[in-house]
CSV table of C-alpha atoms and ligand atoms in Angstrom, one decimal:
chain,number,residue,atom,x,y,z
I,344,MET,CA,-34.8,-42.7,-48.3
I,345,LYS,CA,-33.7,-46.1,-46.8
I,346,THR,CA,-32.9,-49.0,-49.2
I,347,ILE,CA,-34.9,-52.3,-49.3
I,348,ILE,CA,-33.3,-55.4,-50.9
I,349,THR,CA,-35.6,-58.3,-51.5
I,350,GLY,CA,-36.1,-60.9,-54.1
I,351,ASP,CA,-36.6,-64.5,-55.1
I,352,ARG,CA,-35.0,-67.5,-56.8
I,353,PRO,CA,-36.4,-67.9,-60.3
I,354,THR,CA,-37.6,-71.5,-59.8
I,355,GLY,CA,-41.2,-71.3,-60.9
I,356,LYS,CA,-44.3,-69.1,-61.0
I,357,LEU,CA,-45.4,-67.3,-57.9
I,358,HIS,CA,-48.4,-68.4,-55.9
I,359,LEU,CA,-50.7,-66.9,-53.2
I,360,GLY,CA,-48.1,-67.9,-50.6
I,361,HIS,CA,-45.6,-65.6,-52.1
I,362,TYR,CA,-48.1,-62.9,-52.7
I,363,PHE,CA,-49.4,-62.7,-49.1
I,364,GLY,CA,-46.1,-63.8,-47.5
I,365,SER,CA,-44.1,-61.1,-49.1
I,366,LEU,CA,-45.1,-59.5,-52.5
I,367,GLN,CA,-48.1,-57.6,-51.1
I,368,ASN,CA,-45.8,-56.1,-48.6
I,369,ARG,CA,-43.2,-55.1,-51.2
I,370,VAL,CA,-45.8,-53.5,-53.3
I,371,LYS,CA,-46.7,-51.3,-50.4
I,372,LEU,CA,-43.3,-50.5,-49.3
I,373,GLN,CA,-42.0,-49.6,-52.8
I,374,TYR,CA,-43.4,-46.0,-52.4
I,375,ASP,CA,-41.6,-45.3,-49.1
I,376,TYR,CA,-38.2,-46.9,-49.7
I,377,ASP,CA,-35.6,-47.1,-52.5
I,378,THR,CA,-36.6,-50.7,-53.5
I,379,PHE,CA,-34.3,-53.3,-55.2
I,380,ILE,CA,-35.8,-56.6,-56.1
I,381,LEU,CA,-33.4,-59.3,-57.0
I,382,ILE,CA,-34.1,-62.1,-59.3
I,383,ALA,CA,-31.6,-64.6,-57.8
I,384,ASP,CA,-30.7,-66.7,-60.8
I,385,VAL,CA,-27.1,-67.5,-59.3
I,386,GLN,CA,-28.7,-68.7,-56.2
I,387,ALA,CA,-31.3,-70.8,-58.2
I,388,LEU,CA,-28.3,-72.4,-60.0
I,389,THR,CA,-27.1,-73.9,-56.5
I,390,ASP,CA,-30.0,-76.4,-56.9
I,391,ASN,CA,-30.4,-76.3,-60.7
I,392,TYR,CA,-26.8,-76.1,-61.9
I,393,ASP,CA,-27.6,-78.9,-64.3
I,394,ASN,CA,-30.7,-77.2,-65.8
I,395,PRO,CA,-29.7,-73.6,-66.8
I,396,GLU,CA,-32.6,-73.5,-69.3
I,397,LYS,CA,-35.1,-73.8,-66.6
I,398,VAL,CA,-33.6,-71.0,-64.5
I,399,ARG,CA,-33.4,-68.8,-67.6
I,400,ASN,CA,-37.1,-69.4,-68.4
I,401,ASN,CA,-38.1,-68.8,-64.9
I,402,VAL,CA,-36.3,-65.3,-64.8
I,403,LYS,CA,-38.8,-64.2,-67.4
I,404,GLU,CA,-41.8,-65.7,-65.5
I,405,LEU,CA,-40.7,-64.2,-62.2
I,406,ALA,CA,-40.4,-60.8,-63.8
I,407,LEU,CA,-43.9,-61.0,-65.2
I,408,ASP,CA,-45.2,-62.2,-61.9
I,409,TYR,CA,-43.6,-59.2,-60.2
I,410,LEU,CA,-45.0,-56.7,-62.7
I,411,ALA,CA,-48.5,-58.5,-62.5
I,412,ALA,CA,-48.5,-58.3,-58.7
I,413,GLY,CA,-48.1,-54.5,-58.8
I,414,ILE,CA,-44.3,-53.9,-58.6
I,415,ASP,CA,-44.0,-50.6,-60.2
I,416,PRO,CA,-40.8,-50.1,-62.3
I,417,GLU,CA,-41.1,-46.4,-61.7
I,418,HIS,CA,-40.6,-47.1,-58.0
I,419,SER,CA,-38.7,-50.4,-57.9
I,420,HIS,CA,-35.6,-51.7,-59.6
I,421,ILE,CA,-36.0,-55.3,-60.7
I,422,TYR,CA,-32.5,-56.8,-61.4
I,423,ILE,CA,-30.7,-60.0,-62.3
I,424,GLN,CA,-28.2,-61.2,-59.9
I,425,SER,CA,-25.8,-62.9,-62.4
I,426,LEU,CA,-25.4,-59.5,-64.1
I,427,ILE,CA,-23.8,-57.9,-61.0
I,428,PRO,CA,-20.2,-59.3,-61.0
I,429,GLU,CA,-19.3,-57.2,-57.9
I,430,VAL,CA,-21.5,-59.5,-55.8
I,431,ALA,CA,-19.5,-62.5,-56.8
I,432,GLU,CA,-16.3,-60.6,-56.0
I,433,LEU,CA,-17.7,-59.6,-52.5
I,434,THR,CA,-18.7,-63.1,-51.9
I,435,VAL,CA,-15.1,-64.2,-52.3
I,436,TYR,CA,-13.9,-61.6,-49.7
I,437,TYR,CA,-16.7,-62.6,-47.3
I,438,SER,CA,-15.8,-66.4,-47.6
I,439,ASN,CA,-12.7,-65.7,-45.6
I,440,LEU,CA,-14.8,-64.4,-42.7
I,441,VAL,CA,-17.0,-67.3,-42.1
I,442,SER,CA,-16.0,-70.7,-40.9
I,443,VAL,CA,-17.5,-73.9,-42.4
I,444,ALA,CA,-18.7,-74.8,-38.8
I,445,ARG,CA,-20.7,-71.6,-38.6
I,446,LEU,CA,-22.3,-72.3,-42.0
I,447,TYR,CA,-23.4,-75.7,-40.7
I,448,ARG,CA,-24.7,-74.1,-37.6
I,449,ASN,CA,-27.2,-71.9,-39.4
I,450,PRO,CA,-30.5,-73.5,-38.5
I,451,THR,CA,-32.1,-73.0,-42.0
I,452,THR,CA,-29.0,-74.5,-43.7
I,453,LYS,CA,-29.1,-77.3,-41.1
I,454,HIS,CA,-32.7,-78.1,-41.8
I,455,GLU,CA,-32.0,-78.0,-45.7
I,456,VAL,CA,-28.9,-80.2,-45.2
I,457,GLY,CA,-30.9,-82.6,-43.3
I,458,GLN,CA,-33.5,-82.8,-46.1
I,459,LYS,CA,-30.7,-83.3,-48.8
I,460,THR,CA,-29.0,-86.0,-46.8
I,461,HIS,CA,-32.3,-87.7,-46.2
I,462,LEU,CA,-33.2,-87.6,-49.9
I,463,PHE,CA,-29.8,-88.4,-51.3
I,464,GLY,CA,-28.1,-90.5,-48.7
I,465,ASN,CA,-26.2,-89.8,-45.5
I,466,ASP,CA,-22.7,-89.2,-46.7
I,467,GLY,CA,-23.0,-85.5,-47.4
I,468,GLU,CA,-22.0,-85.9,-51.0
I,469,SER,CA,-25.0,-84.0,-52.1
I,470,ILE,CA,-24.0,-80.9,-50.2
I,471,THR,CA,-22.1,-78.6,-52.6
I,472,TYR,CA,-19.8,-75.8,-51.7
I,473,GLY,CA,-22.3,-73.4,-53.5
I,474,PHE,CA,-25.1,-74.6,-51.5
I,475,LEU,CA,-23.4,-74.4,-48.2
I,476,GLY,CA,-22.0,-71.0,-49.0
I,477,TYR,CA,-25.2,-69.4,-50.2
I,478,PRO,CA,-25.9,-67.5,-47.0
I,479,VAL,CA,-22.5,-65.8,-47.7
I,480,SER,CA,-23.5,-64.8,-51.2
I,481,GLN,CA,-26.8,-63.6,-49.9
I,482,ALA,CA,-24.8,-61.3,-47.4
I,483,ALA,CA,-23.0,-59.9,-50.5
I,484,ASP,CA,-26.3,-59.4,-52.3
I,485,ILE,CA,-27.6,-57.3,-49.5
I,486,THR,CA,-24.5,-55.3,-48.6
I,487,ALA,CA,-23.2,-54.8,-52.2
I,488,LEU,CA,-26.2,-52.4,-52.6
I,489,ASP,CA,-26.0,-50.8,-49.2
I,490,GLY,CA,-29.2,-52.4,-48.1
I,491,ASP,CA,-30.8,-51.0,-45.0
I,492,ILE,CA,-33.9,-53.3,-44.7
I,493,VAL,CA,-34.5,-56.8,-45.8
I,494,PRO,CA,-38.1,-58.0,-45.5
I,495,VAL,CA,-38.1,-61.8,-44.8
I,496,GLY,CA,-40.1,-64.8,-43.7
I,497,GLU,CA,-39.1,-66.5,-40.4
I,498,ASP,CA,-36.9,-69.1,-42.2
I,499,GLN,CA,-34.7,-66.5,-43.6
I,500,LEU,CA,-33.9,-64.7,-40.2
I,501,PRO,CA,-30.8,-66.8,-39.6
I,502,HIS,CA,-29.4,-65.7,-42.9
I,503,ILE,CA,-29.8,-62.0,-42.2
I,504,GLU,CA,-28.2,-62.7,-38.7
I,505,GLN,CA,-25.3,-64.3,-40.6
I,506,THR,CA,-25.1,-61.2,-42.9
I,507,ARG,CA,-25.0,-58.9,-39.9
I,508,GLU,CA,-22.1,-61.0,-38.4
I,509,ILE,CA,-20.2,-60.8,-41.6
I,510,VAL,CA,-20.6,-57.1,-41.7
I,511,ARG,CA,-19.4,-56.6,-38.1
I,512,LYS,CA,-16.4,-58.7,-38.7
I,513,PHE,CA,-15.6,-56.9,-41.9
I,514,ASN,CA,-15.9,-53.5,-40.3
I,515,ASN,CA,-13.9,-54.7,-37.3
I,516,ILE,CA,-10.9,-55.9,-39.4
I,517,TYR,CA,-10.9,-53.4,-42.3
I,518,GLY,CA,-12.5,-50.3,-40.8
I,519,GLU,CA,-16.0,-49.0,-40.9
I,520,THR,CA,-17.2,-49.7,-44.6
I,521,LEU,CA,-20.3,-51.6,-44.7
I,522,LYS,CA,-23.9,-51.0,-43.6
I,523,GLU,CA,-25.5,-53.5,-41.3
I,524,PRO,CA,-28.8,-54.4,-42.6
I,525,GLU,CA,-32.0,-55.0,-40.5
I,526,ALA,CA,-34.5,-57.9,-41.1
I,527,VAL,CA,-38.2,-57.0,-40.9
I,528,LEU,CA,-40.6,-59.9,-40.5
I,529,SER,CA,-43.4,-59.7,-43.0
I,530,SER,CA,-46.8,-59.5,-41.3
I,531,ASN,CA,-47.9,-62.8,-42.9
I,532,PRO,CA,-44.7,-64.8,-42.6
I,533,ARG,CA,-46.0,-68.2,-43.7
I,534,ILE,CA,-49.2,-68.9,-45.6
I,535,LYS,CA,-50.8,-72.2,-45.2
I,536,GLY,CA,-51.5,-74.5,-48.1
I,537,LEU,CA,-55.0,-75.5,-49.2
I,538,ASP,CA,-54.4,-78.9,-47.6
I,539,GLY,CA,-53.7,-77.3,-44.1
I,540,GLU,CA,-50.0,-77.8,-44.3
I,541,ASP,CA,-47.9,-75.1,-42.6
I,542,LYS,CA,-46.6,-73.8,-46.0
I,543,MET,CA,-48.0,-73.4,-49.5
I,544,SER,CA,-45.4,-74.9,-51.7
I,545,LYS,CA,-45.0,-76.1,-55.2
I,546,SER,CA,-43.6,-79.5,-54.1
I,547,LEU,CA,-46.6,-80.1,-52.0
I,548,GLY,CA,-49.1,-79.3,-54.8
I,549,ASN,CA,-51.2,-77.2,-52.4
I,550,CYS,CA,-50.9,-73.9,-54.2
I,551,ILE,CA,-52.8,-71.4,-56.3
I,552,TYR,CA,-50.6,-69.6,-58.7
I,553,LEU,CA,-51.2,-65.9,-59.4
I,554,SER,CA,-51.6,-66.8,-63.1
I,555,ASP,CA,-53.9,-69.7,-62.7
I,556,SER,CA,-57.1,-69.8,-64.7
I,557,GLU,CA,-60.6,-69.8,-63.0
I,558,GLU,CA,-61.0,-73.4,-63.9
I,559,THR,CA,-57.7,-74.4,-62.1
I,560,ILE,CA,-58.4,-72.2,-59.0
I,561,THR,CA,-61.8,-74.0,-58.7
I,562,LYS,CA,-60.2,-77.4,-59.0
I,563,GLN,CA,-57.7,-76.5,-56.4
I,564,VAL,CA,-60.2,-74.9,-53.9
I,565,MET,CA,-62.5,-77.9,-54.2
I,566,SER,CA,-59.6,-80.0,-52.8
I,567,ALA,CA,-59.1,-77.7,-49.8
I,568,VAL,CA,-59.5,-79.2,-46.3
I,569,THR,CA,-62.5,-78.2,-44.2
I,570,ASP,CA,-63.8,-79.1,-40.8
I,571,PRO,CA,-63.7,-82.9,-40.9
I,572,ASN,CA,-66.6,-83.1,-38.4
I,573,LYS,CA,-68.9,-81.6,-41.0
I,574,ILE,CA,-70.5,-84.5,-42.8
I,575,LYS,CA,-73.8,-83.2,-43.9
I,576,LYS,CA,-74.6,-79.8,-45.5
I,577,ASP,CA,-76.5,-78.6,-42.4
I,578,ASP,CA,-74.0,-79.7,-39.8
I,579,PRO,CA,-72.7,-76.8,-37.8
I,580,ALA,CA,-68.9,-76.5,-38.1
I,581,ASN,CA,-65.8,-74.7,-36.9
I,582,PRO,CA,-64.6,-72.3,-39.5
I,583,ASP,CA,-61.4,-71.6,-37.6
I,584,ILE,CA,-60.1,-75.1,-38.5
I,585,CYS,CA,-61.1,-74.8,-42.2
I,586,MET,CA,-58.8,-73.8,-45.0
I,587,VAL,CA,-61.6,-72.4,-47.0
I,588,TYR,CA,-62.5,-69.9,-44.2
I,589,TYR,CA,-58.7,-69.2,-43.9
I,590,TYR,CA,-58.5,-68.1,-47.5
I,591,HIS,CA,-61.9,-66.1,-47.4
I,592,LYS,CA,-60.1,-64.1,-44.6
I,593,LEU,CA,-56.8,-63.8,-46.4
I,594,ILE,CA,-58.4,-62.3,-49.5
I,595,GLU,CA,-60.6,-60.1,-47.3
I,596,ASN,CA,-63.9,-61.4,-48.5
I,597,PRO,CA,-66.3,-58.6,-47.6
I,598,ASN,CA,-68.9,-61.3,-46.9
I,599,ILE,CA,-66.7,-62.9,-44.3
I,600,GLU,CA,-68.9,-62.4,-41.2
I,601,THR,CA,-71.9,-64.1,-43.0
I,602,VAL,CA,-69.6,-67.0,-43.9
I,603,CYS,CA,-68.5,-67.4,-40.3
I,604,LYS,CA,-72.1,-67.1,-38.9
I,605,GLU,CA,-73.7,-69.4,-41.5
I,606,CYS,CA,-70.9,-72.0,-41.1
I,607,LYS,CA,-71.3,-72.1,-37.3
I,608,ALA,CA,-75.1,-72.3,-37.6
I,609,GLY,CA,-75.0,-75.2,-40.2
I,610,LYS,CA,-76.6,-72.9,-42.7
I,611,ARG,CA,-73.9,-73.2,-45.4
I,612,GLY,CA,-72.7,-76.1,-47.4
I,613,CYS,CA,-69.0,-76.6,-48.1
I,614,VAL,CA,-69.5,-77.0,-51.9
I,615,SER,CA,-71.2,-73.6,-52.2
I,616,CYS,CA,-68.7,-72.1,-49.9
I,617,LYS,CA,-65.9,-73.4,-52.0
I,618,LYS,CA,-67.5,-72.1,-55.1
I,619,GLU,CA,-67.8,-68.7,-53.5
I,620,LEU,CA,-64.2,-68.6,-52.6
I,621,SER,CA,-63.0,-69.7,-56.0
I,622,LYS,CA,-64.9,-66.9,-57.6
I,623,ALA,CA,-63.6,-64.4,-55.1
I,624,ILE,CA,-59.9,-65.6,-55.5
I,625,TYR,CA,-60.4,-65.3,-59.3
I,626,GLU,CA,-61.8,-61.8,-59.0
I,627,TYR,CA,-59.0,-60.9,-56.6
I,628,LEU,CA,-56.3,-62.1,-59.1
I,629,LYS,CA,-58.1,-60.7,-62.2
I,630,PRO,CA,-56.3,-57.3,-62.2
I,631,MET,CA,-53.0,-59.0,-61.7
I,632,GLN,CA,-53.7,-61.4,-64.6
I,633,GLU,CA,-54.7,-58.5,-66.8
I,634,ARG,CA,-51.4,-56.7,-66.1
I,635,ARG,CA,-49.5,-60.0,-66.7
I,636,LYS,CA,-51.3,-60.3,-70.1
I,637,TYR,CA,-50.2,-56.7,-71.0
I,638,TYR,CA,-46.6,-57.4,-70.2
I,639,GLU,CA,-46.7,-60.8,-71.9
I,640,GLN,CA,-47.7,-59.0,-75.1
I,641,HIS,CA,-44.9,-56.4,-74.6
I,642,PRO,CA,-41.7,-58.4,-74.0
I,643,GLU,CA,-39.6,-55.4,-75.1
I,644,GLU,CA,-40.9,-53.4,-72.1
I,645,VAL,CA,-40.1,-56.2,-69.7
I,646,GLU,CA,-36.6,-56.4,-71.2
I,647,LYS,CA,-36.0,-52.7,-70.7
I,648,ILE,CA,-37.3,-52.7,-67.1
I,649,LEU,CA,-34.9,-55.5,-66.4
I,650,LYS,CA,-32.0,-53.7,-68.1
I,651,ASP,CA,-32.7,-50.5,-66.3
I,652,GLY,CA,-33.0,-52.1,-62.9
I,653,THR,CA,-29.9,-54.2,-63.4
I,654,GLN,CA,-28.0,-51.0,-64.4
I,655,ALA,CA,-29.2,-49.1,-61.3
I,656,ALA,CA,-28.3,-52.0,-59.1
I,657,ARG,CA,-24.8,-52.4,-60.7
I,658,GLN,CA,-24.1,-48.7,-60.3
I,659,ARG,CA,-24.7,-49.1,-56.5
I,660,ALA,CA,-22.6,-52.2,-56.3
I,661,LYS,CA,-19.7,-50.4,-58.0
I,662,ASN,CA,-19.7,-47.6,-55.6
I,663,VAL,CA,-19.8,-50.0,-52.6
I,664,MET,CA,-16.9,-52.0,-54.0
I,665,LYS,CA,-14.9,-49.0,-54.3
I,666,ARG,CA,-15.2,-48.5,-50.6
I,667,VAL,CA,-14.6,-52.2,-50.0
I,668,ARG,CA,-11.4,-52.4,-52.1
I,669,LYS,CA,-10.0,-49.3,-50.5
I,670,SER,CA,-10.5,-50.7,-47.1
I,671,MET,CA,-9.0,-53.9,-48.0
I,672,LYS,CA,-6.0,-52.2,-49.5
I,673,LEU,CA,-7.0,-53.7,-52.9
I,674,ASP,CA,-7.4,-50.3,-54.7
I,675,TYR,CA,-4.1,-50.6,-56.5
I,676,PHE,CA,-4.5,-48.3,-59.5
I,677,ASP,CA,-7.3,-46.0,-58.2
G,1773,LIG,FE1,-65.4,-74.4,-44.2
G,1773,LIG,FE2,-67.3,-73.0,-45.5
G,1773,LIG,FE3,-67.5,-75.7,-44.9
G,1773,LIG,FE4,-67.6,-73.8,-43.0
G,1773,LIG,S1,-69.1,-74.1,-44.7
G,1773,LIG,S2,-66.5,-75.7,-42.9
G,1773,LIG,S3,-66.2,-72.4,-43.7
G,1773,LIG,S4,-66.1,-74.7,-46.3
């Protein structure tokens, strides 16, 4: 069975963008692959090093969201990055194989550096060594567990390419040791926000969280962008430029053809269309919210799942590091 490595930074609760962008796919794949899901707390600290409490709390929230969404601990290992010291060791070895110029050339890093310098001034003082090097530690995350496949969104593709370069360089210098992973683009790489922005994101406030109440969902859906040319209830409209229709499609509303026909014919008001969508999203999320509630009431089960997952990941990393140290002539007392 091939190994999938995937995961998230624990920086907040997960929303529909995460679910349709990657989680739904992970839930499906976990039955066909050996699945390792990383809670990247070390990576979260690159931006939140001064707020460890926030990262710690979000580790729990993220684990709950995973389990709620259908990640099955019988089929997937959920593990905590900081508890795998082998990854930190491998990051150090990899750091000799990547130039600073190459890190700056990574288009995703470049974009993020641009954002940071824009926000905090232009002198680069806000760019830490940890931030710049995080694609290197990501390479260590993937290869320390002999990952074959990494399901990613488009913005992560450059990071996986960087991982592959590091592996090739390592194998070239020290001999064939590491596996070169493959990136697989998820079928819904980027989910639009309710406001029509290209990405659903916490900072833009255009999200519906997996754990949102019916009331919050309705409030958010009511703010969604529709066809601006539809002024009156019986004006015909174009559903293809309406975010409400986009979400009806996303959650596979069985009534979708009627929504489309009635919208085009001016036989559907936006308010009732939004109410229908809110209800449908709530029903869609209900089984997840019930699972979440169960795990919230059984924290000892969540802790055991995380411990077992971390132990499984660590065992793998230890095996890989044995090979790495041998290849690098660092196996002094083995
Ligand atoms: Fe969008 Fe529905 Fe209004 Fe049509 S009727 S524009 S699909 S909200």
